[in-house]
């Protein structure tokens, strides 16, 4: 039994036109489900590890970035929420065991560095995590562009926020000029959030 | 299933092309004059190997920098996450990777053939 077989119903399932259309469009649905499962795994683990990172944003410098880390933390959780329903629509399922879920995640764990009192060391971990997420959702976008508008729409919304997160952390590390001001509220998710009606905020 | 994939000249040295057959992406490339064929999905986390680059005879995945020998398919370099001396290494389970999924390939009379499952 595979990780997702537990989620299969014993009742007969009628022909799913939404999947039939994807197959006719040439989408490799098995690969898509695999990439989505890894992508949402990375979002979920990142949410967890960002919680720890945020707790260690202390002192004058740490306090300055705490709210930004919080935005990224909540928005990564929102990405998980936004994409998981699509995974099930495609006939996929989250691994039953959260340990397996974490081990198969598409991005490495954003572990707290040993020298966390140097705020730049935390920023570097955050930046690395966002950059991996951009690559991860870029794969889903590439696989679905022009073939699976529903998955593509969700993935590109997630990717837009990941790109913004990357920009924030680059700006904080390099002082590069920026168009970034602030979210209207913590973890607003302007692309995957209420504007997209994908999650309930 | 033996398939004629393309003309030999379409696969330049130190280059590759992706061919999609039955919704599966296959990477066909050439290195030092020798052809290779593998599944385009990285055995570590499924990224498209076609977005990577060569390091010697290894293909380097763009996602996590894992390297696989394009001829043997073997994992040659599992990148460390200790980029900084204070960074903590990833768990062994997460780091694990299989080898490339390889396919027999040859060329004859200016045409490239691959045996696919």
PDB file of C-alpha atoms in Angstrom, chain B residues 1 9 11-12 24 27 31 40 47 49 54 57-59 63 89-90 93-94 109:
ATOM      1  CA  UNK B   1       9.624  -0.297 -26.898  1.00  0.00           C
ATOM      2  CA  UNK B   9      22.403  16.521 -35.129  1.00  0.00           C
ATOM      3  CA  UNK B  11      21.535  16.530 -29.804  1.00  0.00           C
ATOM      4  CA  UNK B  12      24.598  18.748 -29.676  1.00  0.00           C
ATOM      5  CA  UNK B  24       6.486  11.386 -19.504  1.00  0.00           C
ATOM      6  CA  UNK B  27      16.045  13.800 -21.225  1.00  0.00           C
ATOM      7  CA  UNK B  31      28.521  14.507 -23.375  1.00  0.00           C
ATOM      8  CA  UNK B  40      13.825  14.135 -16.671  1.00  0.00           C
ATOM      9  CA  UNK B  47      12.715  18.546 -10.148  1.00  0.00           C
ATOM     10  CA  UNK B  49      16.866  17.807 -14.586  1.00  0.00           C
ATOM     11  CA  UNK B  54      26.907  19.687 -16.390  1.00  0.00           C
ATOM     12  CA  UNK B  57      29.966  13.820 -16.701  1.00  0.00           C
ATOM     13  CA  UNK B  58      27.524  14.673 -13.919  1.00  0.00           C
ATOM     14  CA  UNK B  59      24.217  16.440 -14.332  1.00  0.00           C
ATOM     15  CA  UNK B  63      16.784  22.309  -7.090  1.00  0.00           C
ATOM     16  CA  UNK B  89      22.856  19.425   8.420  1.00  0.00           C
ATOM     17  CA  UNK B  90      19.583  18.005   7.099  1.00  0.00           C
ATOM     18  CA  UNK B  93      16.097  10.561   5.533  1.00  0.00           C
ATOM     19  CA  UNK B  94      15.489  13.853   3.775  1.00  0.00           C
ATOM     20  CA  UNK B 109      22.514   6.331 -39.804  1.00  0.00           C
TER      21      UNK B 109
END
